[in-house]
mmCIF file of C-alpha atoms in Angstrom:
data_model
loop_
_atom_site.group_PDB
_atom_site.id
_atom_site.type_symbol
_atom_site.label_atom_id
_atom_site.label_comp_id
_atom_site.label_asym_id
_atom_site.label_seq_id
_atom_site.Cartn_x
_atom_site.Cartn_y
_atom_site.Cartn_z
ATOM 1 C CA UNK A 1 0.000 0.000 0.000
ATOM 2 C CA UNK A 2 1.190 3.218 -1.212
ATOM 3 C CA UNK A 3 0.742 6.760 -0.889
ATOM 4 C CA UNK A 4 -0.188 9.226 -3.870
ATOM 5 C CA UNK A 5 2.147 12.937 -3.793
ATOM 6 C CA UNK A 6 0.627 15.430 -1.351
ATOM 7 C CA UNK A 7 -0.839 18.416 -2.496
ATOM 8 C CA UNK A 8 1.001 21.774 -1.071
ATOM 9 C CA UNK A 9 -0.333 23.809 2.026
ATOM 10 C CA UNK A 10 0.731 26.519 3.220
ATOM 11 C CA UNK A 11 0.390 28.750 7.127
ATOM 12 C CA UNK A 12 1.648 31.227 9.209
ATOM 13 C CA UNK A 13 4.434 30.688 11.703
ATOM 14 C CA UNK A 14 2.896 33.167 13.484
ATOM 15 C CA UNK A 15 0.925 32.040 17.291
ATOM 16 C CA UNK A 16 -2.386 32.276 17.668
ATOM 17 C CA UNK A 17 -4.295 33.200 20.216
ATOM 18 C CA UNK A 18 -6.350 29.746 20.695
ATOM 19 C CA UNK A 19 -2.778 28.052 20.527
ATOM 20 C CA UNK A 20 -1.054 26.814 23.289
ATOM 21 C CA UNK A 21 1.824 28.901 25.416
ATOM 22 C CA UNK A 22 5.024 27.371 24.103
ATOM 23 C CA UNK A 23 7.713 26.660 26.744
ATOM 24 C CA UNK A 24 10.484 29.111 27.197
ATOM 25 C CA UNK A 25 13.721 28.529 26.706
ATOM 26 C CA UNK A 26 14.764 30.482 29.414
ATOM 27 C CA UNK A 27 12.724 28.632 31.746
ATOM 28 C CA UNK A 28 14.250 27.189 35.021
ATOM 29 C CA UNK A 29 15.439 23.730 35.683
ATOM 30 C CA UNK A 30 13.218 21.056 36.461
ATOM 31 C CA UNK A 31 13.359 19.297 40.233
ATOM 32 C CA UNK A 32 15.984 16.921 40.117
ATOM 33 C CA UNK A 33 14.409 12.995 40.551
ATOM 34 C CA UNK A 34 16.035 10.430 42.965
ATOM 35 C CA UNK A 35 18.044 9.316 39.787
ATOM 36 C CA UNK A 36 19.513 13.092 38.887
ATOM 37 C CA UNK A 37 20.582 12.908 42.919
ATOM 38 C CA UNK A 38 22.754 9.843 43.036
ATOM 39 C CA UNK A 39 26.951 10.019 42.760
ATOM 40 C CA UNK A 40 27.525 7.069 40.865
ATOM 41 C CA UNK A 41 31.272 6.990 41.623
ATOM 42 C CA UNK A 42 29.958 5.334 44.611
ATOM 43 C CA UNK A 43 29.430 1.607 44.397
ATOM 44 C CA UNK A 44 26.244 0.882 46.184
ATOM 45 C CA UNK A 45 25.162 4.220 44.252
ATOM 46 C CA UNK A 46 25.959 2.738 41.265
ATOM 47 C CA UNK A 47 24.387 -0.931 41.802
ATOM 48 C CA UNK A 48 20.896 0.541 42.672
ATOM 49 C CA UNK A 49 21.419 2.478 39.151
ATOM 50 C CA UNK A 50 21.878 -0.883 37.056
ATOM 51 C CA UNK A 51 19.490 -2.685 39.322
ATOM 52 C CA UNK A 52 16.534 0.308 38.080
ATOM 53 C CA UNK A 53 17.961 -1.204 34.318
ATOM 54 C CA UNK A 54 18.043 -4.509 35.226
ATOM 55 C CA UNK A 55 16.059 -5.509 38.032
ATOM 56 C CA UNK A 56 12.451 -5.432 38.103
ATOM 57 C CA UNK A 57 10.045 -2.833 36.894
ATOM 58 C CA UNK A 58 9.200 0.088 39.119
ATOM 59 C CA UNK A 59 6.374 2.375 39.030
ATOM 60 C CA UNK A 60 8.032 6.539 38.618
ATOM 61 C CA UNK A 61 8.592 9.065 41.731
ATOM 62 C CA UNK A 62 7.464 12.502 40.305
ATOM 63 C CA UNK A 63 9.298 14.963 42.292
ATOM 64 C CA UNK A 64 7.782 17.431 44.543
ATOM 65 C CA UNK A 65 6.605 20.838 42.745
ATOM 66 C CA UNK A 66 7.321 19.226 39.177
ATOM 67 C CA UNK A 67 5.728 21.805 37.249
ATOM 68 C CA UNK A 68 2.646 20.382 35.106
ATOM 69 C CA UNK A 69 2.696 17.092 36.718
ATOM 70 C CA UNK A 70 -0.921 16.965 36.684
ATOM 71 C CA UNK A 71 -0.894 16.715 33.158
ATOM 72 C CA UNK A 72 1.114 13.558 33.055
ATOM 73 C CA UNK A 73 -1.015 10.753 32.333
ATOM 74 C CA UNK A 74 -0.819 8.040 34.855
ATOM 75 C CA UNK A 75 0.217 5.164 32.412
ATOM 76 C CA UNK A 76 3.255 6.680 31.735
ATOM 77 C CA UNK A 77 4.393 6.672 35.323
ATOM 78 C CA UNK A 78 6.638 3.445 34.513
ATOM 79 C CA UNK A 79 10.152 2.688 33.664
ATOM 80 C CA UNK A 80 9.317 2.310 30.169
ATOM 81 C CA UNK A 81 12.571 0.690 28.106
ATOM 82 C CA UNK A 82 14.044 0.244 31.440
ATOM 83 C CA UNK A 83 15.482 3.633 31.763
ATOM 84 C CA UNK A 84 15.509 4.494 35.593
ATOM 85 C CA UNK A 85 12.808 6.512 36.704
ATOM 86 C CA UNK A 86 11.509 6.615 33.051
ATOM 87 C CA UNK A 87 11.912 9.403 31.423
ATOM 88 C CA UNK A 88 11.302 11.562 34.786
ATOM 89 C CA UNK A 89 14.914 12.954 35.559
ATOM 90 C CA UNK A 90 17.351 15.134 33.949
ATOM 91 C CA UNK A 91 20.261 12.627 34.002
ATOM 92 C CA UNK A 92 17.894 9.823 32.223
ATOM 93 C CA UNK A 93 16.244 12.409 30.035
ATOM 94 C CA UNK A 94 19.857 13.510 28.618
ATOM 95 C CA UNK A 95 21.493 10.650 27.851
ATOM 96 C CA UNK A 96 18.204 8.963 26.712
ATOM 97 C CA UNK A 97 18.217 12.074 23.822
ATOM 98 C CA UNK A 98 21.869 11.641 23.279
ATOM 99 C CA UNK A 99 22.049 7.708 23.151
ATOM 100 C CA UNK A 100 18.590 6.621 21.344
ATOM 101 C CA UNK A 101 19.941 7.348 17.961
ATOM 102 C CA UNK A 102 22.921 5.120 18.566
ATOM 103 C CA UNK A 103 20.858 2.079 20.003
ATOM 104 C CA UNK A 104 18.616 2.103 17.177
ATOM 105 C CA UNK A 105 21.955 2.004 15.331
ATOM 106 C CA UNK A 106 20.346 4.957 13.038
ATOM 107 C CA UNK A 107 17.569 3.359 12.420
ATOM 108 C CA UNK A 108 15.572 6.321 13.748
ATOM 109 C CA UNK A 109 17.800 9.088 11.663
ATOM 110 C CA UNK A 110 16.834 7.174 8.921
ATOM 111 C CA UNK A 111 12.861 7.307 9.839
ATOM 112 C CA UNK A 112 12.948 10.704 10.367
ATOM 113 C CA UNK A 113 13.511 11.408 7.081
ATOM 114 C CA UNK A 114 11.302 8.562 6.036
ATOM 115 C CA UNK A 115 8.401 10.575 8.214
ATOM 116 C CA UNK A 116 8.976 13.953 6.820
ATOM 117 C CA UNK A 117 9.278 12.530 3.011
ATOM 118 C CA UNK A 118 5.650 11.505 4.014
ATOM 119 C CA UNK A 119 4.282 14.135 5.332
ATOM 120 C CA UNK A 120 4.704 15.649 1.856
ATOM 121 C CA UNK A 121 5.013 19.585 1.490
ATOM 122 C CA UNK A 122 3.503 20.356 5.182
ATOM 123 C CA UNK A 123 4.240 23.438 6.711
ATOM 124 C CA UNK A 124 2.021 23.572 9.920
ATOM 125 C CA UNK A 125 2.858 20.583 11.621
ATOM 126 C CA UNK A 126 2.832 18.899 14.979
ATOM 127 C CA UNK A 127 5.619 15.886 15.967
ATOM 128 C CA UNK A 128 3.279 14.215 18.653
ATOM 129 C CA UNK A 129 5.225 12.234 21.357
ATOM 130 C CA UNK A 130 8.211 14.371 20.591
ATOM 131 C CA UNK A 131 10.683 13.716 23.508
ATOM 132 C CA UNK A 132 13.921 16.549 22.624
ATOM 133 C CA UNK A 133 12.454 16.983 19.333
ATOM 134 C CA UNK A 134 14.245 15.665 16.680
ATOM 135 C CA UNK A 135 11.575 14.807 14.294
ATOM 136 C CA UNK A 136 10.525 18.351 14.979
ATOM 137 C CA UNK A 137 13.512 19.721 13.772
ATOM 138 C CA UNK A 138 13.702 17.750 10.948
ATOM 139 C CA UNK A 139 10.324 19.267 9.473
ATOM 140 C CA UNK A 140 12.290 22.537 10.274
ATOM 141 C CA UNK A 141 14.863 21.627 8.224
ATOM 142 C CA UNK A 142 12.641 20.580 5.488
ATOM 143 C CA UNK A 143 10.832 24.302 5.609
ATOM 144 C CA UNK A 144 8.216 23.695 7.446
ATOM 145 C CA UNK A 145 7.451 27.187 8.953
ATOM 146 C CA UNK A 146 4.853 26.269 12.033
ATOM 147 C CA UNK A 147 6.360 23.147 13.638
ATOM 148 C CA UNK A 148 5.088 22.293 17.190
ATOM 149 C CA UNK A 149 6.531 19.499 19.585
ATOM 150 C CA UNK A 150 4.368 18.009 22.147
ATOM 151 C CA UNK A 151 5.819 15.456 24.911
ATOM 152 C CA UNK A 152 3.896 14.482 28.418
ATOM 153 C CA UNK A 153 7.808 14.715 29.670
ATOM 154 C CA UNK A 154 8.768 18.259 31.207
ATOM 155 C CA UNK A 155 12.175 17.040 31.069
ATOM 156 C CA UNK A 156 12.665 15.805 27.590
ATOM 157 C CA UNK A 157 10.938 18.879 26.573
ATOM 158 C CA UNK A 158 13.158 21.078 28.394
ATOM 159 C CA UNK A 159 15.939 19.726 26.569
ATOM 160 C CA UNK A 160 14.639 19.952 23.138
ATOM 161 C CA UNK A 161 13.709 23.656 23.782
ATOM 162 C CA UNK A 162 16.621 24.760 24.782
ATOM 163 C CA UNK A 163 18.213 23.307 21.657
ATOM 164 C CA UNK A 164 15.922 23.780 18.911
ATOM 165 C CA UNK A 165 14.452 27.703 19.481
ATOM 166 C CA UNK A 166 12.520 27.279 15.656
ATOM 167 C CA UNK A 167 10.012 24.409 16.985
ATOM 168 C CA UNK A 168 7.814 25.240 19.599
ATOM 169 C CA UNK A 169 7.198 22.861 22.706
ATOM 170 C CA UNK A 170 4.090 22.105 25.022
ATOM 171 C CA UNK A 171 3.555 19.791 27.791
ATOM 172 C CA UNK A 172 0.573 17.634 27.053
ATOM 173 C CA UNK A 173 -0.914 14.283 26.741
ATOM 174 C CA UNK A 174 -1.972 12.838 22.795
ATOM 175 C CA UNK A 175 -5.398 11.864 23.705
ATOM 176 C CA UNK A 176 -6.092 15.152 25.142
ATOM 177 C CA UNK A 177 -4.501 17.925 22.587
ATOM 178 C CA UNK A 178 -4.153 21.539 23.557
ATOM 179 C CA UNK A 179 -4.437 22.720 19.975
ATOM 180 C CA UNK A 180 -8.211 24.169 18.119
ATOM 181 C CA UNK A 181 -9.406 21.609 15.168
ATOM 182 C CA UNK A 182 -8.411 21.620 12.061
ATOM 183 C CA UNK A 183 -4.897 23.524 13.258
ATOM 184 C CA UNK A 184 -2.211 21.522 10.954
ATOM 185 C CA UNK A 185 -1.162 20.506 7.366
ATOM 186 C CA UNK A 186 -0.047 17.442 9.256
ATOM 187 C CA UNK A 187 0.840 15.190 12.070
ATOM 188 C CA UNK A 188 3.692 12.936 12.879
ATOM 189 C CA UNK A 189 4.629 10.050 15.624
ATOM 190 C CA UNK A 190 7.641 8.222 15.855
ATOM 191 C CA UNK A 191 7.834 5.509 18.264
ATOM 192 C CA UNK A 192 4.645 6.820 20.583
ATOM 193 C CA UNK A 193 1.124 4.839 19.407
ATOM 194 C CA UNK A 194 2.908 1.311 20.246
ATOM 195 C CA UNK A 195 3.637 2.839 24.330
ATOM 196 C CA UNK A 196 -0.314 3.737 24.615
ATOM 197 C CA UNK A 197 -2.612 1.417 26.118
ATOM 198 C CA UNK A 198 -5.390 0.878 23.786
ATOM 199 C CA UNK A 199 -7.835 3.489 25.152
ATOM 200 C CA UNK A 200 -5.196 5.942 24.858
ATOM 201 C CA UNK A 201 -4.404 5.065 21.343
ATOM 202 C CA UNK A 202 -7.741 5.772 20.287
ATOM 203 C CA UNK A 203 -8.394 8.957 21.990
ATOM 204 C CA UNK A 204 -5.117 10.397 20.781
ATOM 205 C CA UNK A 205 -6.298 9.305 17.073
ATOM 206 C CA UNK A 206 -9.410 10.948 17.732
ATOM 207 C CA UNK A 207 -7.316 13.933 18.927
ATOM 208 C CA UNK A 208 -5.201 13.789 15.827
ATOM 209 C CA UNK A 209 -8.499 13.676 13.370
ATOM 210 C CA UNK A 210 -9.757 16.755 14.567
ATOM 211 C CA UNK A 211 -6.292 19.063 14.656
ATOM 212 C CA UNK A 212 -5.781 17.908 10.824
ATOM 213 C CA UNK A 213 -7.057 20.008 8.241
ATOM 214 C CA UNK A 214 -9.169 18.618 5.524
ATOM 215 C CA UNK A 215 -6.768 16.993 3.458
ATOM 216 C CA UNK A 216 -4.231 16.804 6.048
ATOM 217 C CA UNK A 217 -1.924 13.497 6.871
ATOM 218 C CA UNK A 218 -0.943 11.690 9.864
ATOM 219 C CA UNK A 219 2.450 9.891 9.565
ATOM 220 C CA UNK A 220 3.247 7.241 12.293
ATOM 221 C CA UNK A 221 6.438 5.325 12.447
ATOM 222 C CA UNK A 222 6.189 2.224 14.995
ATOM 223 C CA UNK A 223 8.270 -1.125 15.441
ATOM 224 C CA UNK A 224 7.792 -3.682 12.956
ATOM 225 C CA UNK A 225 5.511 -6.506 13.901
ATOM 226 C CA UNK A 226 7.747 -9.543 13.430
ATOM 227 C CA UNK A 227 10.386 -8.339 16.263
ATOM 228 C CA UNK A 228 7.624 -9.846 18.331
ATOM 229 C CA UNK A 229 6.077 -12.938 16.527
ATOM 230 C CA UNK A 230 6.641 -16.629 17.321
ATOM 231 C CA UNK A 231 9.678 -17.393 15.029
ATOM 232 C CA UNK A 232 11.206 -14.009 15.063
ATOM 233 C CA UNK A 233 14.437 -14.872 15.917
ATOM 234 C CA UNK A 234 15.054 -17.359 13.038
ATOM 235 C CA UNK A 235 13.188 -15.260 10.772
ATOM 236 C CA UNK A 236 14.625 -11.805 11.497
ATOM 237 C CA UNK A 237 18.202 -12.910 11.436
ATOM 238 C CA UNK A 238 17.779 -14.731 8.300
ATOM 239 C CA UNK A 239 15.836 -11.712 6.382
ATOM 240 C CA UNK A 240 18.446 -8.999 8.013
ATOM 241 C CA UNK A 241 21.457 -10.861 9.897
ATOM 242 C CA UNK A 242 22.690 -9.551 12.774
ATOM 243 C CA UNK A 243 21.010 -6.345 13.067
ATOM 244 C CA UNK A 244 17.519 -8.859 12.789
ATOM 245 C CA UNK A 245 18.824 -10.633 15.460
ATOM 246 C CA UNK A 246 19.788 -7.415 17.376
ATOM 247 C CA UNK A 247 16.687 -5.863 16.826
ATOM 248 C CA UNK A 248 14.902 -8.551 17.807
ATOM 249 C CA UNK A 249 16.580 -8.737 21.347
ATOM 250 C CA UNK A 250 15.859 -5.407 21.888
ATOM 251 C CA UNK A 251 12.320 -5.256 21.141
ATOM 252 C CA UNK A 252 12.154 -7.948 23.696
ATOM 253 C CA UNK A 253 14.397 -6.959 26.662
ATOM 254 C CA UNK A 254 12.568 -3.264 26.673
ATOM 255 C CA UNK A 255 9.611 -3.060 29.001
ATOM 256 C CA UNK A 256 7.118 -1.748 26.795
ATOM 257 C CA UNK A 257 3.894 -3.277 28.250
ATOM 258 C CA UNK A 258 1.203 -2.173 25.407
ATOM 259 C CA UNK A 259 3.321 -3.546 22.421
ATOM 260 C CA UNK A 260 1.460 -6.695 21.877
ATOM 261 C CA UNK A 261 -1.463 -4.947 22.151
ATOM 262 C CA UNK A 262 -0.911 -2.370 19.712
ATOM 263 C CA UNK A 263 0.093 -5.155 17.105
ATOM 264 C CA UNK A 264 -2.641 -6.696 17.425
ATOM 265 C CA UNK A 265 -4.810 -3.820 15.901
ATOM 266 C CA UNK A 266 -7.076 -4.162 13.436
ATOM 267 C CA UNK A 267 -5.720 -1.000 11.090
ATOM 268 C CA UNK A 268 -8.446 -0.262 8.856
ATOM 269 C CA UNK A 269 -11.325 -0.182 11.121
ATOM 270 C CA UNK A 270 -9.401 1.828 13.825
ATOM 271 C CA UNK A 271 -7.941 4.241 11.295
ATOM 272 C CA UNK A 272 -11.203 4.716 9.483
ATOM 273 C CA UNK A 273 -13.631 5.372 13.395
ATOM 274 C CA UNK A 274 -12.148 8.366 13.422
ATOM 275 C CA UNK A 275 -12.654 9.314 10.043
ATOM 276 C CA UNK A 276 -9.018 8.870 8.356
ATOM 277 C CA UNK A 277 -8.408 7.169 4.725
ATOM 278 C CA UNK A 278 -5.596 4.827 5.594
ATOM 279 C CA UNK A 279 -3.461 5.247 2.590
ATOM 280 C CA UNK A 280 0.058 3.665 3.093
ATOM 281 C CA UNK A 281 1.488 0.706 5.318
ATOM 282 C CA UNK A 282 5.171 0.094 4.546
ATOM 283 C CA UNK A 283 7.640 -1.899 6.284
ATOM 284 C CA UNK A 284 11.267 -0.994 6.272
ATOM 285 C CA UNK A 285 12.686 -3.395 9.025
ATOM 286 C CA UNK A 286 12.686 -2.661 11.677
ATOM 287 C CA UNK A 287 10.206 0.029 11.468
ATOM 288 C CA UNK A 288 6.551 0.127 9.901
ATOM 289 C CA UNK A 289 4.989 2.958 8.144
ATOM 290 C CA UNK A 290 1.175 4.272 8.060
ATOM 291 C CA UNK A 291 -0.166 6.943 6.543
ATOM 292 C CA UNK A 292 -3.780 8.176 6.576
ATOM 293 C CA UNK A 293 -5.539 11.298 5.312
ATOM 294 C CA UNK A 294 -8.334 13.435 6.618
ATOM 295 C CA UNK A 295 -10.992 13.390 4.172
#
């Protein structure tokens, strides 16, 4: 399934009033989490650090006075991909942004440019589930002139806008968007639907429907289905050697606990409740393109 070429849209960079206040970045730093406070030159500092990578599961401390905690949805609250404290510290939150690219062994550099390619000739756009924003600043670099970033993480958000002053970044959930209907050309995800419990996943495509223009596209990017399947080992490694086999192990040593669930979606139905034209599904191992249009 492929897509047809885009047709061109233009916007204004320019914010309006119903949008969203975009994060400074001048703003001040975030609490530090138990994680951000532990000296690991220190042995016993440094074994409870491994044992939050390799020990089992724990739910996520918020620190006191974390601004806009009470937009963080509650399913997020765990050490998703076994990074301590999740994504809820400054020390994780850096070298999470600094090391993802390399784990994915460039996978991901590679699907960002898949994603905007996609998206076609956008130029108001939203990268949904945007962590430090590097999708973001990929439509930037493509000439997108209204590119917004939205993350549920203060402190991946922090990051990204102190580095990347042409996006602008909000705090917010994806089922619950802070943005009027019909606000962009398009919408992107890399790497978010697949950590939503099912409920979630909906909403937020709901969400997404109605902030798309008529004509507008939403690109997602998500892990490809056989990391997971019975046989995926043998399969993978003979259809892409060792980086089959690699990504294969990783998909299954990170704690991602909706995964399954998400694969197990039923893509035309769910795509077309909310009123999209699912127009492209494309697998380039070991990630899986969809595309859909608002009518």
């Amino acid at each position: 399934m492929r897509a047809e070429a885009p047709r061109a849209m233009t916007c204004s960079s320019e914010i309006r009033s119903s949008d969203p206040l975009p994060l400074g970045r001048d703003a001040p730093d975030l609490p530090p989490a138990w994680p951000d406070e532990l000296d690991l030159r220190l042995p016993w500092n440094a074994a409870r650090f491994l044992a939050a990578i390799f020990g089992r599961r724990r739910a996520v401390h918020l620190p006191a006075q974390l601004p806009g905690a009470e937009r963080i949805p509650r399913y997020v609250l765990q050490e998703f991909h076994r990074l301590p404290n999740g994504f809820y510290s400054r020390r994780v939150a850096n070298g999470y942004a600094r090391q993802f690219d390399r784990t994915m062994l460039g996978a991901t550099v590679e699907a960002r440019k898949a994603i905007v390619s996609r998206a076609g000739q956008a130029e108001c756009v939203l990268d949904l589930g945007c962590g430090d924003g590097k999708l973001a600043q990929s439509f930037v670099d493509s000439g997108a002139r209204d590119v917004w970033a939205l993350d549920a993480c203060p402190y991946l958000l922090q990051l990204g806008a102190r580095a990347r002053p042409a996006v602008k970044f909000v705090h917010g959930a994806a089922e619950d968007l802070p943005f009027p209907s019909e606000r962009f050309d398009a919408i992107a995800a890399c790497f978010l639907f697949h950590e939503l419990p099912p409920k979630a996943a909906r909403s937020a495509l709901f969400e997404c429907s109605r902030s798309l223009k008529p004509g507008g596209r939403l690109v997602l990017c998500e892990p490809a289905p056989d990391q997971l399947q019975r046989g995926a080992w043998l399969r993978s490694t003979r259809a892409h050697g060792w980086r089959g086999a690699y990504f294969t192990a990783l998909a299954r040593w990170m704690f991602e606990p909706f995964v399954e669930l998400w694969q197990r979606t039923d893509f035309g139905p769910w795509f077309a409740s909310a009123g999209l034209q699912w127009i492209e599904d494309h697998t380039e191992f070991p990630c899986r393109y969809f595309v859909a249009r608002k009518a």
